[in-house]
mmCIF file of C-alpha atoms in Angstrom:
data_model
loop_
_atom_site.group_PDB
_atom_site.id
_atom_site.type_symbol
_atom_site.label_atom_id
_atom_site.label_comp_id
_atom_site.label_asym_id
_atom_site.label_seq_id
_atom_site.Cartn_x
_atom_site.Cartn_y
_atom_site.Cartn_z
ATOM 1 C CA MET A 131 9.368 15.694 -7.626
ATOM 2 C CA ASN A 132 11.575 14.584 -4.753
ATOM 3 C CA GLU A 133 14.231 11.904 -5.128
ATOM 4 C CA ALA A 134 12.226 9.309 -3.188
ATOM 5 C CA LEU A 135 9.312 9.530 -5.626
ATOM 6 C CA LYS A 136 11.679 9.430 -8.616
ATOM 7 C CA GLU A 137 13.244 6.296 -7.144
ATOM 8 C CA LEU A 138 9.833 4.681 -6.622
ATOM 9 C CA LEU A 139 8.740 5.374 -10.205
ATOM 10 C CA ASP A 140 12.026 3.868 -11.365
ATOM 11 C CA LEU A 141 11.424 0.764 -9.224
ATOM 12 C CA LEU A 142 8.019 0.358 -10.868
ATOM 13 C CA ASP A 143 9.524 0.451 -14.373
ATOM 14 C CA LEU A 144 10.190 -3.287 -14.483
ATOM 15 C CA GLU A 145 12.674 -4.909 -16.836
ATOM 16 C CA GLN A 146 11.096 -7.422 -19.209
ATOM 17 C CA ILE A 147 13.480 -10.382 -19.522
ATOM 18 C CA GLU A 148 11.225 -12.782 -21.468
ATOM 19 C CA LEU A 149 7.614 -13.064 -22.591
ATOM 20 C CA ASP A 150 5.506 -12.622 -19.419
ATOM 21 C CA ILE A 151 8.613 -12.582 -17.188
ATOM 22 C CA PHE A 152 9.729 -9.342 -15.522
ATOM 23 C CA ARG A 153 12.450 -8.356 -13.089
ATOM 24 C CA GLY A 154 12.246 -5.711 -10.370
ATOM 25 C CA ARG A 155 14.654 -4.417 -7.777
ATOM 26 C CA SER A 156 14.419 -2.867 -4.315
ATOM 27 C CA PRO A 157 15.726 0.434 -2.925
ATOM 28 C CA GLU A 158 19.350 0.442 -1.830
ATOM 29 C CA GLU A 159 18.613 0.543 1.891
ATOM 30 C CA ARG A 160 19.741 -1.643 4.754
ATOM 31 C CA ILE A 161 16.379 -3.123 5.645
ATOM 32 C CA GLN A 162 15.528 -6.648 6.707
ATOM 33 C CA ARG A 163 12.882 -7.375 4.103
ATOM 34 C CA VAL A 164 11.168 -5.895 1.077
ATOM 35 C CA PHE A 165 8.191 -3.605 1.792
ATOM 36 C CA GLY A 166 5.003 -5.499 0.963
ATOM 37 C CA GLY A 167 3.449 -2.569 -0.877
ATOM 38 C CA GLN A 168 6.413 -2.553 -3.240
ATOM 39 C CA VAL A 169 5.986 -6.225 -4.164
ATOM 40 C CA ALA A 170 2.233 -5.790 -4.697
ATOM 41 C CA ALA A 171 2.782 -2.695 -6.849
ATOM 42 C CA GLN A 172 5.482 -4.324 -8.980
ATOM 43 C CA ALA A 173 3.375 -7.464 -9.439
ATOM 44 C CA LEU A 174 0.460 -5.317 -10.619
ATOM 45 C CA VAL A 175 2.740 -3.542 -13.095
ATOM 46 C CA ALA A 176 3.867 -6.932 -14.438
ATOM 47 C CA ALA A 177 0.273 -8.129 -14.826
ATOM 48 C CA GLY A 178 -0.836 -4.873 -16.427
ATOM 49 C CA ARG A 179 1.852 -5.043 -19.100
ATOM 50 C CA THR A 180 0.303 -8.259 -20.462
ATOM 51 C CA VAL A 181 -3.262 -6.908 -20.664
ATOM 52 C CA PRO A 182 -4.857 -5.436 -23.832
ATOM 53 C CA GLU A 183 -5.428 -1.682 -23.867
ATOM 54 C CA GLY A 184 -8.767 -0.409 -22.656
ATOM 55 C CA ARG A 185 -9.008 -2.765 -19.668
ATOM 56 C CA ASP A 186 -8.543 -1.363 -16.173
ATOM 57 C CA VAL A 187 -7.759 -3.427 -13.113
ATOM 58 C CA HIS A 188 -10.802 -3.709 -10.850
ATOM 59 C CA SER A 189 -9.537 -6.161 -8.210
ATOM 60 C CA LEU A 190 -6.513 -7.974 -6.862
ATOM 61 C CA HIS A 191 -6.074 -10.709 -4.277
ATOM 62 C CA ALA A 192 -2.603 -11.421 -2.944
ATOM 63 C CA TYR A 193 -0.707 -13.544 -0.418
ATOM 64 C CA PHE A 194 2.628 -12.685 1.153
ATOM 65 C CA ILE A 195 4.350 -16.081 1.455
ATOM 66 C CA ARG A 196 7.946 -15.346 2.462
ATOM 67 C CA PRO A 197 9.909 -12.205 3.401
ATOM 68 C CA GLY A 198 11.494 -10.577 0.366
ATOM 69 C CA ASP A 199 15.285 -10.182 0.218
ATOM 70 C CA PRO A 200 16.066 -6.530 -0.631
ATOM 71 C CA THR A 201 19.624 -7.356 -1.764
ATOM 72 C CA ILE A 202 18.644 -9.282 -4.902
ATOM 73 C CA PRO A 203 16.155 -8.733 -7.758
ATOM 74 C CA ILE A 204 12.616 -10.131 -7.704
ATOM 75 C CA VAL A 205 11.429 -12.108 -10.737
ATOM 76 C CA TYR A 206 7.721 -11.794 -11.606
ATOM 77 C CA ASN A 207 6.198 -14.625 -13.652
ATOM 78 C CA VAL A 208 2.822 -13.752 -15.207
ATOM 79 C CA GLU A 209 0.317 -16.450 -16.145
ATOM 80 C CA ARG A 210 -2.430 -15.504 -18.620
ATOM 81 C CA LEU A 211 -5.429 -17.261 -17.104
ATOM 82 C CA ARG A 212 -8.162 -15.722 -19.251
ATOM 83 C CA ASP A 213 -8.755 -13.187 -21.996
ATOM 84 C CA GLY A 214 -12.519 -12.847 -22.360
ATOM 85 C CA ARG A 215 -14.666 -10.339 -24.191
ATOM 86 C CA SER A 216 -15.054 -8.168 -21.084
ATOM 87 C CA PHE A 217 -12.649 -9.491 -18.437
ATOM 88 C CA THR A 218 -8.973 -10.400 -18.378
ATOM 89 C CA THR A 219 -7.437 -12.423 -15.534
ATOM 90 C CA ARG A 220 -3.762 -12.709 -14.641
ATOM 91 C CA ARG A 221 -1.843 -14.604 -11.976
ATOM 92 C CA VAL A 222 1.577 -13.364 -10.871
ATOM 93 C CA VAL A 223 4.172 -15.243 -8.822
ATOM 94 C CA ALA A 224 7.126 -13.293 -7.396
ATOM 95 C CA VAL A 225 10.245 -15.449 -6.994
ATOM 96 C CA GLN A 226 13.535 -15.084 -5.124
ATOM 97 C CA HIS A 227 16.162 -17.763 -4.377
ATOM 98 C CA GLY A 228 14.090 -20.192 -6.450
ATOM 99 C CA LYS A 229 11.035 -19.887 -4.154
ATOM 100 C CA ALA A 230 7.755 -17.992 -4.348
ATOM 101 C CA ILE A 231 7.618 -15.049 -1.956
ATOM 102 C CA PHE A 232 4.302 -13.581 -3.164
ATOM 103 C CA THR A 233 1.347 -14.540 -5.347
ATOM 104 C CA MET A 234 -1.368 -12.337 -6.786
ATOM 105 C CA SER A 235 -4.435 -12.740 -8.964
ATOM 106 C CA ALA A 236 -5.684 -9.606 -10.713
ATOM 107 C CA SER A 237 -8.760 -9.021 -12.858
ATOM 108 C CA PHE A 238 -9.141 -6.341 -15.538
ATOM 109 C CA HIS A 239 -12.389 -5.114 -17.079
ATOM 110 C CA ILE A 240 -13.493 -2.975 -20.004
ATOM 111 C CA PHE A 241 -15.654 0.045 -19.165
ATOM 112 C CA GLU A 242 -19.356 -0.789 -19.168
ATOM 113 C CA GLU A 243 -22.424 1.253 -18.236
ATOM 114 C CA GLY A 244 -24.372 -0.102 -15.262
ATOM 115 C CA VAL A 245 -26.345 0.619 -12.104
ATOM 116 C CA HIS A 246 -24.601 2.707 -9.474
ATOM 117 C CA HIS A 247 -24.868 3.282 -5.733
ATOM 118 C CA GLN A 248 -22.524 4.167 -2.876
ATOM 119 C CA ALA A 249 -23.519 3.301 0.676
ATOM 120 C CA ALA A 250 -20.155 4.283 2.157
ATOM 121 C CA VAL A 251 -19.907 7.830 3.521
ATOM 122 C CA MET A 252 -16.574 9.568 3.832
ATOM 123 C CA PRO A 253 -15.768 10.462 7.467
ATOM 124 C CA GLN A 254 -15.980 14.160 8.285
ATOM 125 C CA VAL A 255 -12.385 14.972 9.171
ATOM 126 C CA ALA A 256 -9.987 17.918 9.045
ATOM 127 C CA ALA A 257 -8.666 18.912 5.613
ATOM 128 C CA PRO A 258 -5.170 17.585 4.834
ATOM 129 C CA GLU A 259 -3.721 21.081 4.370
ATOM 130 C CA THR A 260 -4.553 21.860 8.011
ATOM 131 C CA LEU A 261 -2.696 18.824 9.376
ATOM 132 C CA PRO A 262 1.041 18.473 10.134
ATOM 133 C CA THR A 263 3.145 15.981 8.216
ATOM 134 C CA PHE A 264 3.894 12.551 9.642
ATOM 135 C CA GLN A 265 7.562 13.502 10.004
ATOM 136 C CA SER A 266 6.866 16.631 12.042
ATOM 137 C CA ARG A 267 4.550 14.776 14.440
ATOM 138 C CA MET A 268 7.068 12.002 14.931
ATOM 139 C CA LEU A 269 9.920 14.467 15.526
ATOM 140 C CA GLU A 270 7.951 15.933 18.438
ATOM 141 C CA LEU A 271 7.645 12.446 19.931
ATOM 142 C CA VAL A 272 11.209 11.171 19.524
ATOM 143 C CA GLY A 273 12.925 14.367 20.702
ATOM 144 C CA ASP A 274 16.715 14.270 20.406
ATOM 145 C CA ASP A 275 17.039 10.636 19.308
ATOM 146 C CA SER A 276 19.550 10.975 16.459
ATOM 147 C CA ASP A 277 18.715 7.612 14.852
ATOM 148 C CA TRP A 278 15.043 8.551 14.555
ATOM 149 C CA LYS A 279 15.892 12.041 13.304
ATOM 150 C CA ASP A 280 18.052 10.592 10.536
ATOM 151 C CA TRP A 281 15.272 8.230 9.447
ATOM 152 C CA LEU A 282 12.597 10.938 9.589
ATOM 153 C CA SER A 283 14.697 13.412 7.620
ATOM 154 C CA ARG A 284 14.744 11.189 4.537
ATOM 155 C CA PRO A 285 12.479 12.241 1.653
ATOM 156 C CA ARG A 286 9.440 10.014 1.152
ATOM 157 C CA PRO A 287 7.432 9.302 -1.996
ATOM 158 C CA VAL A 288 4.108 9.628 -0.124
ATOM 159 C CA ASP A 289 2.928 12.690 1.802
ATOM 160 C CA ALA A 290 0.839 11.283 4.680
ATOM 161 C CA ARG A 291 -1.235 13.459 7.040
ATOM 162 C CA TYR A 292 -2.713 11.566 9.998
ATOM 163 C CA VAL A 293 -6.128 12.590 11.299
ATOM 164 C CA SER A 294 -5.995 9.833 13.916
ATOM 165 C CA PRO A 295 -3.359 9.331 16.617
ATOM 166 C CA LEU A 296 -0.025 7.862 15.597
ATOM 167 C CA THR A 297 0.808 4.467 17.070
ATOM 168 C CA TRP A 298 3.580 6.088 19.108
ATOM 169 C CA GLU A 299 1.122 8.620 20.532
ATOM 170 C CA ALA A 300 -1.263 5.833 21.578
ATOM 171 C CA TYR A 301 1.676 3.919 23.045
ATOM 172 C CA LYS A 302 2.486 6.880 25.291
ATOM 173 C CA ASP A 303 -1.143 7.769 26.088
ATOM 174 C CA PRO A 304 -3.593 4.824 26.495
ATOM 175 C CA SER A 305 -6.574 7.182 26.190
ATOM 176 C CA LEU A 306 -5.722 7.584 22.481
ATOM 177 C CA ARG A 307 -6.146 3.906 21.651
ATOM 178 C CA THR A 308 -8.675 3.354 18.880
ATOM 179 C CA ALA A 309 -9.543 0.761 16.248
ATOM 180 C CA GLU A 310 -10.039 3.484 13.616
ATOM 181 C CA ASN A 311 -7.283 5.152 11.621
ATOM 182 C CA ASN A 312 -7.907 8.006 9.152
ATOM 183 C CA VAL A 313 -4.990 9.137 7.009
ATOM 184 C CA TRP A 314 -4.835 11.533 4.054
ATOM 185 C CA PHE A 315 -2.154 10.717 1.491
ATOM 186 C CA ARG A 316 -0.971 11.799 -1.926
ATOM 187 C CA TYR A 317 2.108 11.661 -4.147
ATOM 188 C CA ASP A 318 3.348 15.238 -4.076
ATOM 189 C CA ALA A 319 4.164 15.747 -7.758
ATOM 190 C CA GLU A 320 2.221 15.921 -11.000
ATOM 191 C CA LEU A 321 2.103 12.395 -12.407
ATOM 192 C CA PRO A 322 1.453 11.157 -15.968
ATOM 193 C CA ASP A 323 -2.128 10.458 -17.099
ATOM 194 C CA ASP A 324 -1.607 6.697 -16.852
ATOM 195 C CA ARG A 325 -4.555 5.069 -15.066
ATOM 196 C CA LEU A 326 -2.631 1.903 -14.235
ATOM 197 C CA LEU A 327 0.165 3.956 -12.648
ATOM 198 C CA HIS A 328 -2.270 5.717 -10.292
ATOM 199 C CA VAL A 329 -3.786 2.361 -9.281
ATOM 200 C CA VAL A 330 -0.324 0.865 -8.747
ATOM 201 C CA LEU A 331 0.685 3.805 -6.538
ATOM 202 C CA ALA A 332 -2.496 3.389 -4.475
ATOM 203 C CA ALA A 333 -1.625 -0.294 -4.041
ATOM 204 C CA TYR A 334 1.855 0.706 -2.854
ATOM 205 C CA ALA A 335 0.493 3.189 -0.306
ATOM 206 C CA SER A 336 -2.291 0.878 0.867
ATOM 207 C CA ASP A 337 0.171 -1.288 2.815
ATOM 208 C CA TYR A 338 1.695 1.608 4.779
ATOM 209 C CA THR A 339 -0.840 1.938 7.588
ATOM 210 C CA LEU A 340 -3.198 -1.051 7.668
ATOM 211 C CA VAL A 341 -1.096 -3.028 10.159
ATOM 212 C CA ASP A 342 -0.789 0.174 12.217
ATOM 213 C CA THR A 343 -4.579 0.174 12.537
ATOM 214 C CA VAL A 344 -4.378 -3.104 14.469
ATOM 215 C CA LEU A 345 -1.490 -1.830 16.611
ATOM 216 C CA LEU A 346 -3.351 1.394 17.372
ATOM 217 C CA ALA A 347 -6.153 -0.513 19.087
ATOM 218 C CA HIS A 348 -3.683 -2.001 21.592
ATOM 219 C CA GLY A 349 -1.249 0.844 22.188
ATOM 220 C CA LEU A 350 1.549 -0.957 20.355
ATOM 221 C CA ALA A 351 4.155 0.746 18.163
ATOM 222 C CA TRP A 352 7.046 -0.335 15.979
ATOM 223 C CA GLY A 353 10.324 0.267 17.784
ATOM 224 C CA ALA A 354 8.566 1.003 21.079
ATOM 225 C CA SER A 355 6.962 -2.357 21.912
ATOM 226 C CA ASN A 356 8.122 -5.963 21.767
ATOM 227 C CA VAL A 357 6.045 -6.405 18.642
ATOM 228 C CA THR A 358 6.741 -7.961 15.264
ATOM 229 C CA GLY A 359 4.324 -8.065 12.380
ATOM 230 C CA ALA A 360 3.883 -8.741 8.697
ATOM 231 C CA SER A 361 1.175 -8.641 6.040
ATOM 232 C CA LEU A 362 -0.316 -12.075 5.332
ATOM 233 C CA ASP A 363 -2.783 -11.352 2.555
ATOM 234 C CA HIS A 364 -4.121 -8.283 0.804
ATOM 235 C CA ALA A 365 -7.197 -7.647 -1.330
ATOM 236 C CA MET A 366 -8.191 -4.485 -3.196
ATOM 237 C CA TRP A 367 -11.146 -3.410 -5.320
ATOM 238 C CA PHE A 368 -10.878 -0.348 -7.566
ATOM 239 C CA HIS A 369 -14.280 1.251 -8.094
ATOM 240 C CA ARG A 370 -13.640 4.372 -10.186
ATOM 241 C CA PRO A 371 -10.760 6.307 -11.766
ATOM 242 C CA PHE A 372 -8.785 8.528 -9.378
ATOM 243 C CA ARG A 373 -5.472 10.325 -9.194
ATOM 244 C CA ALA A 374 -2.769 9.399 -6.710
ATOM 245 C CA ASP A 375 -1.286 12.912 -6.992
ATOM 246 C CA ASP A 376 -4.497 14.299 -5.471
ATOM 247 C CA TRP A 377 -5.438 13.770 -1.828
ATOM 248 C CA LEU A 378 -7.145 10.496 -0.904
ATOM 249 C CA LEU A 379 -8.617 9.861 2.530
ATOM 250 C CA TYR A 380 -7.714 6.355 3.675
ATOM 251 C CA ALA A 381 -10.375 5.498 6.272
ATOM 252 C CA GLN A 382 -9.291 2.323 8.080
ATOM 253 C CA GLU A 383 -10.643 0.175 10.887
ATOM 254 C CA SER A 384 -9.692 -3.055 12.628
ATOM 255 C CA PRO A 385 -12.793 -5.117 13.487
ATOM 256 C CA TRP A 386 -10.876 -8.025 15.071
ATOM 257 C CA SER A 387 -7.546 -9.350 16.302
ATOM 258 C CA GLY A 388 -6.605 -12.629 17.985
ATOM 259 C CA GLY A 389 -4.468 -15.724 17.614
ATOM 260 C CA ALA A 390 -1.430 -13.613 16.596
ATOM 261 C CA ARG A 391 -3.408 -12.183 13.665
ATOM 262 C CA GLY A 392 -5.333 -9.012 13.029
ATOM 263 C CA LEU A 393 -7.832 -7.934 10.384
ATOM 264 C CA ALA A 394 -7.953 -4.426 8.952
ATOM 265 C CA ARG A 395 -10.260 -2.831 6.379
ATOM 266 C CA GLY A 396 -9.819 0.407 4.487
ATOM 267 C CA GLN A 397 -11.693 2.676 2.092
ATOM 268 C CA MET A 398 -10.059 5.368 -0.024
ATOM 269 C CA PHE A 399 -12.205 8.419 -0.780
ATOM 270 C CA THR A 400 -11.573 11.268 -3.195
ATOM 271 C CA PRO A 401 -11.772 14.790 -1.695
ATOM 272 C CA SER A 402 -15.343 15.074 -3.049
ATOM 273 C CA GLY A 403 -16.390 11.974 -1.074
ATOM 274 C CA GLU A 404 -16.464 9.407 -3.887
ATOM 275 C CA LEU A 405 -15.420 5.892 -2.862
ATOM 276 C CA ALA A 406 -12.479 4.982 -5.094
ATOM 277 C CA VAL A 407 -10.868 1.905 -3.515
ATOM 278 C CA SER A 408 -11.747 -0.763 -0.922
ATOM 279 C CA VAL A 409 -9.020 -2.721 0.891
ATOM 280 C CA VAL A 410 -8.932 -5.700 3.269
ATOM 281 C CA GLN A 411 -5.801 -7.148 4.843
ATOM 282 C CA GLU A 412 -4.965 -9.776 7.445
ATOM 283 C CA CYS A 413 -1.665 -9.369 9.231
ATOM 284 C CA MET A 414 0.474 -11.264 11.716
ATOM 285 C CA ILE A 415 0.958 -9.546 15.079
ATOM 286 C CA ARG A 416 3.228 -11.099 17.706
ATOM 287 C CA VAL A 417 4.045 -9.478 21.036
ATOM 288 C CA ALA A 418 7.064 -10.950 22.831
ATOM 289 C CA LYS A 419 7.028 -11.251 26.612
ATOM 290 C CA SER A 420 9.277 -8.701 28.319
#
């Protein structure tokens, strides 16, 4: 297990400071704001710690209200909205500087037998083992830029293998622009058999590339275009148990953008083609005039 993954698992081990009140921290990096996937993952951990055993999260709906400050802790207040015979509902508010920066509602459900179908079909793409890492592809693009090399050389908790073009590749070559974005990802270490942990790690990774899917359609790239962006809201549905330390194909598309916003949808498939997670996100996209 690399140090980045160890650090992430440590970040997800929230400190309980009072009944239904938890405190989380951010990595010690000089970044402008907290990564949205981190806040969503920590909020889900906080909610999950107040839920009776035997109930798995099946959906979450979240809003990113303000940028998170990475220099101070985040306090997560959990409200117990409902504890029914089959479903449990929690609301979480993340607070910094006395103001809400993030809200999330999450629903948990006992296992029940029921009808089953799957209309979604996993895209036929190259196997992850045959694809280069994100870092190696980016190093080919940035060349001798020392700042980029330093950033790309850092260990990462998630191993991502892009089937689709990178945003930087589409920025350099307009023929590569597309509104579809297929990415394999996994956490490259054997993880505990904790179902909530695997869901939380999928929530963390789900925010990595959805905004990129909107950028990809327009040939925009972070650090290469006059573009700024942020997640506005995020919804996830968890359909079946899965493991985040096994490959998941994150098949994403952007059906629309306009008015400084963009919509992206994603589906996570297991290697055998089972639909495990559905994701929808709206993001802010602003392009400054040169």
